[in-house]
Amino acid sequence: MPLTEPRRLPLRVLLLVLAASGLLRLALASAIGLFVLDSHQREQTRRLGIETARALSTAVDAELDRAVAVLQALGGGAELRAGDMGQFRTTALHVIASQPDWLLITLANGDGEPLLSTRDASDAKPSAVVEPESLQRIMRERVPVIGSLQRGPG
């Protein structure tokens, strides 16, 4: 049995195989790099979202605490202790003027009946409370309550 000479591939084919194997390694390394980069980017975006949410939550809490402090000071004023609704209304209107984001202040008695609203004329019967659930909780627990957003009249 005579030995045959192995078949030789042309140089062009060998160079093509060599280039393809190099490109394949480069493509594989690029794909892995892009995958890792994408994972890091997603994690950084998630972390940034959490930090932003925390910062906003802190700012909202601070604003609500400030609003509660203003309302507690208003509620503990001498006008209410003396029962002087006219003077309380004047003070409440000054508070509303100093708080650009506030629309009105409503004062209700212990039964939840509205006594005064800065939105209504001083001699008009006050509008009904927009969110009675929060008012009931305030009367039941005797603590400041931040209610949910409600669409009021007008």
XYZ file of N, CA and C in Angstrom:
462
model
N 0.819 -1.154 0.000
C 0.000 0.000 0.000
C 0.880 1.240 0.000
N 0.813 1.963 -1.026
C 1.676 3.120 -1.127
C 1.143 4.265 -0.295
N 2.004 4.950 0.343
C 1.627 6.130 1.127
C 1.418 7.292 0.184
N 0.307 7.951 0.452
C 0.053 9.112 -0.387
C 0.451 10.365 0.377
N 0.824 11.259 -0.364
C 1.246 12.513 0.240
C 0.006 13.251 0.751
N 0.063 13.779 1.995
C -1.113 14.490 2.510
C -1.430 15.688 1.625
N -2.686 15.937 1.554
C -3.153 17.032 0.728
C -2.873 18.350 1.422
N -2.284 19.244 0.767
C -1.943 20.542 1.343
C -2.993 21.552 0.939
N -3.321 22.390 1.977
C -4.288 23.451 1.718
C -3.567 24.668 1.187
N -4.214 25.392 0.341
C -3.565 26.601 -0.168
C -3.338 27.622 0.946
N -2.354 28.404 0.776
C -1.976 29.419 1.762
C -3.142 30.382 2.014
N -3.863 30.692 1.007
C -5.003 31.606 1.130
C -6.024 31.051 2.121
N -6.327 29.775 2.068
C -7.291 29.141 2.973
C -6.739 29.148 4.394
N -5.476 28.828 4.540
C -4.869 28.813 5.874
C -4.897 30.211 6.500
N -4.616 31.223 5.719
C -4.663 32.593 6.237
C -6.094 32.996 6.598
N -7.048 32.544 5.811
C -8.452 32.830 6.091
C -8.889 32.172 7.397
N -8.498 30.937 7.622
C -8.817 30.225 8.863
C -8.150 30.922 10.044
N -6.919 31.342 9.880
C -6.192 32.037 10.943
C -6.897 33.366 11.285
N -7.279 34.116 10.274
C -7.961 35.399 10.502
C -9.324 35.172 11.161
N -10.061 34.158 10.700
C -11.385 33.868 11.260
C -11.268 33.465 12.726
N -10.246 32.665 13.064
C -10.097 32.256 14.467
C -9.754 33.454 15.348
N -8.956 34.375 14.836
C -8.636 35.597 15.588
C -9.858 36.471 15.762
N -10.634 36.613 14.686
C -11.855 37.414 14.767
C -12.880 36.775 15.700
N -12.938 35.450 15.694
C -13.875 34.752 16.580
C -13.520 35.014 18.047
N -12.234 34.951 18.366
C -11.806 35.250 19.739
C -12.107 36.697 20.110
N -11.856 37.600 19.179
C -12.138 39.018 19.418
C -13.636 39.252 19.614
N -14.454 38.620 18.790
C -15.905 38.758 18.912
C -16.389 38.186 20.243
N -15.841 37.043 20.633
C -16.228 36.428 21.905
C -15.816 37.321 23.080
N -14.610 37.851 23.057
C -14.149 38.742 24.132
C -14.998 40.012 24.165
N -15.360 40.537 22.995
C -16.213 41.736 22.944
C -17.594 41.443 23.513
N -18.157 40.303 23.170
C -19.486 39.938 23.683
C -19.462 39.808 25.203
N -18.428 39.177 25.728
C -18.315 39.044 27.187
C -18.148 40.415 27.826
N -17.317 41.251 27.234
C -17.120 42.606 27.757
C -18.410 43.416 27.743
N -19.164 43.326 26.657
C -20.445 44.042 26.582
C -21.438 43.521 27.611
N -21.455 42.225 27.812
C -22.351 41.646 28.813
C -22.004 42.158 30.210
N -20.734 42.158 30.555
C -20.293 42.647 31.873
C -20.599 44.138 32.015
N -20.306 44.897 30.974
C -20.583 46.332 30.998
C -22.083 46.593 31.173
N -22.914 45.847 30.466
C -24.363 45.991 30.590
C -24.821 45.658 32.010
N -24.287 44.603 32.581
C -24.649 44.226 33.959
C -24.282 45.333 34.944
N -23.081 45.884 34.785
C -22.652 46.973 35.676
C -23.521 48.213 35.487
N -23.855 48.505 34.235
C -24.695 49.678 33.946
C -26.077 49.514 34.568
N -26.654 48.331 34.433
C -27.975 48.074 35.037
C -27.923 48.214 36.562
N -26.885 47.695 37.162
C -26.741 47.780 38.619
C -26.569 49.224 39.058
N -25.776 49.979 38.319
C -25.566 51.384 38.654
C -26.872 52.168 38.498
N -27.630 51.885 37.462
C -28.915 52.557 37.254
C -29.886 52.207 38.378
N -29.913 50.951 38.772
C -30.790 50.525 39.874
C -30.399 51.236 41.176
N -29.107 51.279 41.448
C -28.613 51.931 42.656
C -28.948 53.431 42.647
N -28.766 54.070 41.495
C -29.078 55.486 41.360
C -30.574 55.741 41.561
N -31.401 54.848 41.035
C -32.845 54.971 41.230
C -33.229 54.872 42.696
N -32.611 53.953 43.407
C -32.888 53.797 44.843
C -32.428 55.039 45.612
N -31.245 55.558 45.290
C -30.742 56.757 45.970
C -31.643 57.961 45.704
N -32.120 58.085 44.478
C -33.025 59.185 44.141
C -34.338 59.050 44.895
N -34.868 57.838 44.953
C -36.116 57.606 45.686
C -35.940 57.930 47.173
N -34.822 57.558 47.741
C -34.561 57.867 49.158
C -34.481 59.374 49.384
N -33.791 60.066 48.492
C -33.658 61.520 48.635
C -35.024 62.199 48.528
N -35.830 61.765 47.573
C -37.175 62.341 47.426
C -38.041 62.029 48.638
N -37.929 60.815 49.142
C -38.699 60.429 50.327
C -38.314 61.279 51.533
N -37.028 61.520 51.701
C -36.556 62.361 52.798
C -37.081 63.783 52.651
N -37.051 64.305 51.432
C -37.543 65.673 51.195
C -39.040 65.772 51.465
N -39.798 64.772 51.024
C -41.253 64.780 51.269
C -41.534 64.668 52.768
N -40.826 63.786 53.458
C -41.009 63.652 54.912
C -40.715 64.971 55.626
N -39.644 65.641 55.226
C -39.292 66.914 55.861
C -40.372 67.959 55.612
N -40.892 68.012 54.398
C -41.947 68.977 54.075
C -43.225 68.672 54.861
N -43.568 67.404 54.964
C -44.768 67.038 55.731
C -44.579 67.346 57.220
N -43.402 67.065 57.759
C -43.126 67.387 59.165
C -43.237 68.887 59.404
N -42.737 69.678 58.459
C -42.824 71.128 58.581
C -44.282 71.583 58.547
N -45.072 71.005 57.654
C -46.486 71.372 57.555
C -47.238 71.000 58.833
N -46.948 69.835 59.382
C -47.588 69.416 60.629
C -47.213 70.374 61.758
N -45.950 70.778 61.816
C -45.516 71.709 62.868
C -46.247 73.042 62.743
N -46.410 73.544 61.523
C -47.135 74.810 61.318
C -48.585 74.662 61.768
N -49.213 73.557 61.383
C -50.624 73.360 61.746
C -50.797 73.131 63.254
N -49.846 72.447 63.881
C -49.929 72.275 65.335
C -49.786 73.615 66.040
N -48.894 74.467 65.554
C -48.752 75.797 66.152
C -50.034 76.598 65.955
N -50.619 76.511 64.782
C -51.864 77.215 64.503
C -52.994 76.684 65.392
N -53.045 75.369 65.537
C -54.093 74.756 66.362
C -53.934 75.022 67.853
N -52.719 75.334 68.294
C -52.497 75.608 69.710
C -52.516 77.089 70.042
N -52.936 77.901 69.080
C -52.925 79.347 69.275
C -53.979 79.836 70.255
N -53.774 81.047 70.734
C -54.682 81.658 71.710
C -56.067 81.904 71.118
N -56.144 82.140 69.805
C -57.442 82.418 69.180
C -58.407 81.251 69.361
N -57.900 80.037 69.166
C -58.770 78.870 69.318
C -59.140 78.643 70.774
N -58.183 78.822 71.666
C -58.488 78.626 73.094
C -59.551 79.621 73.556
N -59.507 80.831 72.993
C -60.485 81.859 73.366
C -61.787 81.727 72.570
N -61.777 80.872 71.519
C -62.971 80.714 70.697
C -63.190 81.861 69.730
N -62.165 82.637 69.436
C -62.272 83.787 68.545
C -62.045 83.316 67.097
N -63.145 82.924 66.446
C -63.058 82.380 65.084
C -62.614 83.443 64.070
N -62.999 84.670 64.263
C -62.592 85.737 63.351
C -61.083 85.921 63.353
N -60.507 85.980 64.547
C -59.047 86.148 64.645
C -58.326 84.890 64.156
N -58.894 83.698 64.449
C -58.286 82.454 63.950
C -58.274 82.458 62.420
N -59.382 82.890 61.824
C -59.463 82.946 60.358
C -58.391 83.883 59.801
N -58.211 85.046 60.437
C -57.193 86.000 59.990
C -55.801 85.373 60.071
N -55.515 84.707 61.176
C -54.217 84.039 61.339
C -54.058 82.929 60.303
N -55.118 82.156 60.084
C -55.063 81.060 59.099
C -54.817 81.611 57.701
N -55.413 82.741 57.379
C -55.190 83.351 56.070
C -53.742 83.822 55.922
N -53.140 84.305 56.998
C -51.716 84.684 56.963
C -50.850 83.442 56.737
N -51.230 82.342 57.382
C -50.476 81.097 57.203
C -50.590 80.641 55.747
N -51.803 80.668 55.189
C -52.001 80.273 53.788
C -51.155 81.146 52.864
N -51.088 82.442 53.147
C -50.294 83.356 52.310
C -48.802 83.020 52.383
N -48.362 82.465 53.505
C -46.938 82.142 53.655
C -46.588 80.751 53.117
N -47.589 80.005 52.734
C -47.369 78.645 52.233
C -47.881 78.563 50.787
N -47.053 78.816 49.809
C -47.532 78.906 48.424
C -48.170 77.631 47.885
N -47.863 76.491 48.461
C -48.431 75.239 47.965
C -49.742 74.859 48.651
N -50.147 75.595 49.668
C -51.375 75.283 50.384
C -52.552 75.985 49.717
N -53.678 75.288 49.663
C -54.878 75.881 49.067
C -55.820 76.437 50.126
N -55.975 75.730 51.237
C -56.908 76.173 52.261
C -56.605 75.499 53.590
N -57.205 76.044 54.643
C -57.186 75.419 55.970
C -58.636 75.289 56.382
N -58.992 74.099 56.835
C -60.343 73.844 57.325
C -60.249 73.488 58.801
N -61.130 74.070 59.603
C -61.204 73.783 61.033
C -62.510 73.051 61.292
N -62.424 71.916 61.989
C -63.623 71.137 62.313
C -63.688 70.934 63.823
N -64.904 70.731 64.322
C -65.046 70.466 65.756
C -64.810 68.981 66.034
N -64.955 68.597 67.288
C -64.697 67.221 67.700
C -65.634 66.202 67.084
N -66.766 66.652 66.566
C -67.706 65.739 65.896
C -67.433 65.645 64.401
N -66.453 66.380 63.917
C -66.126 66.355 62.505
C -66.899 67.370 61.687
N -67.667 68.212 62.348
C -68.443 69.231 61.642
C -67.537 70.413 61.313
N -67.485 70.824 60.043
C -66.624 71.954 59.673
C -67.115 73.249 60.331
N -66.168 73.962 60.941
C -66.493 75.231 61.594
C -66.038 76.423 60.750
N -64.939 76.245 60.005
C -64.356 77.356 59.277
C -63.496 76.807 58.152
N -63.532 77.491 57.025
C -62.650 77.158 55.911
C -62.136 78.466 55.328
N -60.844 78.522 55.086
C -60.281 79.747 54.522
C -60.692 79.939 53.066
N -61.236 78.920 52.455
C -61.693 79.039 51.067
C -63.032 79.774 50.994
N -63.866 79.613 52.017
C -65.211 80.207 52.020
C -65.177 81.610 52.618
N -66.179 82.391 52.288
C -66.317 83.722 52.899
C -66.498 83.553 54.401
N -66.127 84.586 55.156
C -66.140 84.468 56.618
C -67.537 84.217 57.182
N -68.590 84.689 56.516
C -69.937 84.483 57.047
C -70.635 83.290 56.399
N -69.975 82.587 55.466
C -70.599 81.445 54.782
C -70.438 80.172 55.602
N -71.351 79.241 55.377
C -71.243 77.922 56.012
C -70.055 77.205 55.364
N -69.141 76.677 56.170
C -67.930 76.049 55.608
C -68.275 74.842 54.727
N -67.445 74.628 53.722
C -67.594 73.469 52.838
C -67.365 72.186 53.627
N -67.938 71.111 53.112
C -67.752 69.802 53.758
C -66.282 69.382 53.651
N -65.853 68.568 54.588
C -64.490 68.048 54.584
C -64.348 67.112 53.383
N -63.275 67.289 52.618
C -63.083 66.519 51.386
C -62.699 65.068 51.684
N -61.953 64.848 52.758
C -61.491 63.500 53.078
C -61.906 63.130 54.511
N -63.133 62.671 54.706
C -63.620 62.403 56.061
C -62.890 61.261 56.774
N -62.295 60.337 56.027
C -61.590 59.221 56.676
C -60.417 59.724 57.517
N -59.665 60.676 56.994
C -58.535 61.227 57.756
C -59.033 61.995 58.973
N -60.114 62.752 58.800
C -60.675 63.506 59.926
C -61.134 62.557 61.027
N -61.768 61.456 60.655
C -62.203 60.473 61.653
C -61.005 59.865 62.379
N -59.953 59.593 61.656
C -58.745 59.038 62.284
C -58.128 60.051 63.244
N -58.097 61.319 62.857
C -57.568 62.370 63.740
C -58.377 62.421 65.027
N -59.707 62.380 64.902
C -60.563 62.459 66.093
C -60.407 61.214 66.966
N -60.228 60.066 66.349
C -60.097 58.808 67.079
C -58.742 58.712 67.783
N -57.662 59.042 67.082
C -56.313 58.829 67.612
C -55.684 60.066 68.236
N -56.207 61.245 67.930
C -55.685 62.516 68.448
C -54.208 62.719 68.117
N -53.853 62.359 66.894
C -52.489 62.568 66.405
C -52.578 63.190 65.009
N -51.539 63.893 64.577
C -51.555 64.434 63.212
C -51.616 63.298 62.188
N -52.387 63.502 61.151
C -52.557 62.495 60.101
C -52.317 63.158 58.752
N -51.535 62.511 57.927
C -51.350 62.971 56.549
C -52.266 62.103 55.700
N -53.296 62.726 55.129
C -54.262 61.979 54.340
C -53.790 61.793 52.906
N -54.615 61.112 52.160
C -54.290 60.897 50.748
C -54.722 62.121 49.939
N -54.221 62.199 48.730
C -54.594 63.299 47.858
C -56.040 63.108 47.407
N -56.801 64.163 47.462
C -58.198 64.121 47.051
C -58.475 65.310 46.154
N -59.367 65.121 45.232
C -59.801 66.251 44.396
C -60.939 66.935 45.138
N -60.712 68.176 45.476
C -61.722 68.958 46.200
C -62.653 69.661 45.246
N -63.601 70.399 45.789
C -64.517 71.140 44.925
C -63.763 72.260 44.207
N -64.108 72.461 42.947
C -63.507 73.566 42.196
C -62.253 73.264 41.596
